[in-house]
Amino acid sequence: SSGINAEWPLRPGDMDEILYWPDRMRQLVNATDEQVDNMRAACYTFFLNKGVDPVNGLLRENWVESNRVFSEAERERERRGEPSLIGLLSDAYYDVLDDDGDGTVDVDE
């Protein structure tokens, strides 16, 4: 793979690369299979709602508009009392970082 950071925003096929990010967390912080699966599901939901098509990716020229629309949709979700997709993704990552499960993340973790 050519590396998503070098070619951001996303190109066709990059949903697969996004879904590899949780596996990188396994390597960095020894995430469990369940944590990786939860992160993968959260990444998929988040980026799908950001406009990343699983087959065609998201073109650079659509990136700014995609972020704007996503932000508006997050405000609407909040207004309707629905869960935040930013929260979904953040919680999945936090659960991996909170190694001892005490509800805090510290420098040692």
Tab-separated table of C-alpha atoms in Angstrom:
chain	number	residue	atom	x	y	z
A	1	SER	CA	0.000	0.000	0.000
A	2	SER	CA	1.237	3.483	-0.779
A	3	GLY	CA	0.411	4.952	2.638
A	4	ILE	CA	-2.660	7.007	3.336
A	5	ASN	CA	-0.787	9.828	5.057
A	6	ALA	CA	1.249	10.574	1.950
A	7	GLU	CA	-1.789	10.809	-0.307
A	8	TRP	CA	-4.511	12.322	1.864
A	9	PRO	CA	-7.399	12.826	1.128
A	10	LEU	CA	-8.510	9.430	0.119
A	11	ARG	CA	-8.227	7.695	-3.223
A	12	PRO	CA	-10.261	4.813	-4.574
A	13	GLY	CA	-9.714	1.695	-2.494
A	14	ASP	CA	-8.565	3.546	0.611
A	15	MET	CA	-11.440	2.295	2.777
A	16	ASP	CA	-9.438	-0.938	3.033
A	17	GLU	CA	-6.444	1.054	4.241
A	18	ILE	CA	-8.570	2.946	6.757
A	19	LEU	CA	-9.800	-0.369	8.114
A	20	TYR	CA	-6.183	-1.422	8.607
A	21	TRP	CA	-5.570	1.447	11.077
A	22	PRO	CA	-7.042	-0.508	14.000
A	23	ASP	CA	-4.571	-3.319	13.300
A	24	ARG	CA	-1.772	-0.794	13.675
A	25	MET	CA	-3.112	-0.069	17.166
A	26	ARG	CA	-2.750	-3.778	17.948
A	27	GLN	CA	0.920	-3.490	17.082
A	28	LEU	CA	1.430	-0.257	19.027
A	29	VAL	CA	-0.499	-0.942	22.227
A	30	ASN	CA	-1.369	-4.643	22.160
A	31	ALA	CA	-5.079	-4.077	21.476
A	32	THR	CA	-7.255	-7.169	21.863
A	33	ASP	CA	-9.154	-8.745	18.981
A	34	GLU	CA	-12.397	-7.320	20.372
A	35	GLN	CA	-10.922	-3.813	20.620
A	36	VAL	CA	-9.593	-4.024	17.052
A	37	ASP	CA	-12.977	-5.249	15.789
A	38	ASN	CA	-14.744	-2.384	17.619
A	39	MET	CA	-12.289	0.146	16.215
A	40	ARG	CA	-12.643	-1.269	12.701
A	41	ALA	CA	-16.457	-1.000	12.892
A	42	ALA	CA	-16.211	2.554	14.264
A	43	CYS	CA	-13.729	3.576	11.533
A	44	TYR	CA	-15.951	2.131	8.828
A	45	THR	CA	-19.071	3.896	10.132
A	46	PHE	CA	-17.243	7.187	10.660
A	47	PHE	CA	-15.518	7.347	7.272
A	48	LEU	CA	-18.534	6.023	5.376
A	49	ASN	CA	-20.501	8.916	6.869
A	50	LYS	CA	-17.646	11.276	5.963
A	51	GLY	CA	-18.306	10.365	2.337
A	52	VAL	CA	-15.669	7.692	1.735
A	53	ASP	CA	-17.193	5.198	-0.664
A	54	PRO	CA	-16.006	1.646	0.122
A	55	VAL	CA	-15.218	1.050	-3.565
A	56	ASN	CA	-14.379	4.472	-5.000
A	57	GLY	CA	-12.870	6.289	-2.026
A	58	LEU	CA	-13.226	10.069	-1.768
A	59	LEU	CA	-11.688	12.461	-4.260
A	60	ARG	CA	-9.592	15.393	-3.104
A	61	GLU	CA	-11.927	17.916	-4.718
A	62	ASN	CA	-14.779	16.595	-2.552
A	63	TRP	CA	-12.844	16.493	0.733
A	64	VAL	CA	-13.671	19.988	2.056
A	65	GLU	CA	-17.351	19.710	1.194
A	66	SER	CA	-17.459	16.248	2.748
A	67	ASN	CA	-16.104	17.649	6.023
A	68	ARG	CA	-18.610	20.503	5.979
A	69	VAL	CA	-21.560	18.174	5.375
A	70	PHE	CA	-20.334	15.762	8.037
A	71	SER	CA	-20.080	18.599	10.583
A	72	GLU	CA	-23.632	19.699	9.827
A	73	ALA	CA	-24.853	16.105	10.143
A	74	GLU	CA	-23.098	15.781	13.527
A	75	ARG	CA	-24.948	18.899	14.747
A	76	GLU	CA	-28.238	17.405	13.540
A	77	ARG	CA	-27.508	14.117	15.294
A	78	GLU	CA	-26.809	16.047	18.495
A	79	ARG	CA	-30.011	18.079	18.103
A	80	ARG	CA	-32.038	14.871	17.707
A	81	GLY	CA	-30.325	13.249	20.684
A	82	GLU	CA	-28.578	10.663	18.507
A	83	PRO	CA	-25.063	9.383	19.181
A	84	SER	CA	-22.151	11.307	17.699
A	85	LEU	CA	-20.037	9.506	15.112
A	86	ILE	CA	-17.013	11.448	16.352
A	87	GLY	CA	-17.866	10.092	19.800
A	88	LEU	CA	-18.210	6.562	18.420
A	89	LEU	CA	-14.738	6.687	16.880
A	90	SER	CA	-13.192	8.476	19.867
A	91	ASP	CA	-14.643	5.988	22.352
A	92	ALA	CA	-13.311	3.035	20.371
A	93	TYR	CA	-9.789	4.515	20.389
A	94	TYR	CA	-10.035	5.526	24.040
A	95	ASP	CA	-11.000	1.974	25.012
A	96	VAL	CA	-7.760	0.751	23.454
A	97	LEU	CA	-5.624	3.436	25.070
A	98	ASP	CA	-7.129	2.902	28.538
A	99	ASP	CA	-4.981	-0.180	29.068
A	100	ASP	CA	-6.021	-0.884	32.649
A	101	GLY	CA	-9.716	-0.074	32.063
A	102	ASP	CA	-9.945	2.479	34.870
A	103	GLY	CA	-11.586	5.181	32.742
A	104	THR	CA	-8.479	7.354	32.492
A	105	VAL	CA	-5.567	7.513	30.074
A	106	ASP	CA	-2.210	8.446	31.482
A	107	VAL	CA	1.299	8.828	30.121
A	108	ASP	CA	2.263	5.239	30.978
A	109	GLU	CA	-0.622	3.901	28.904
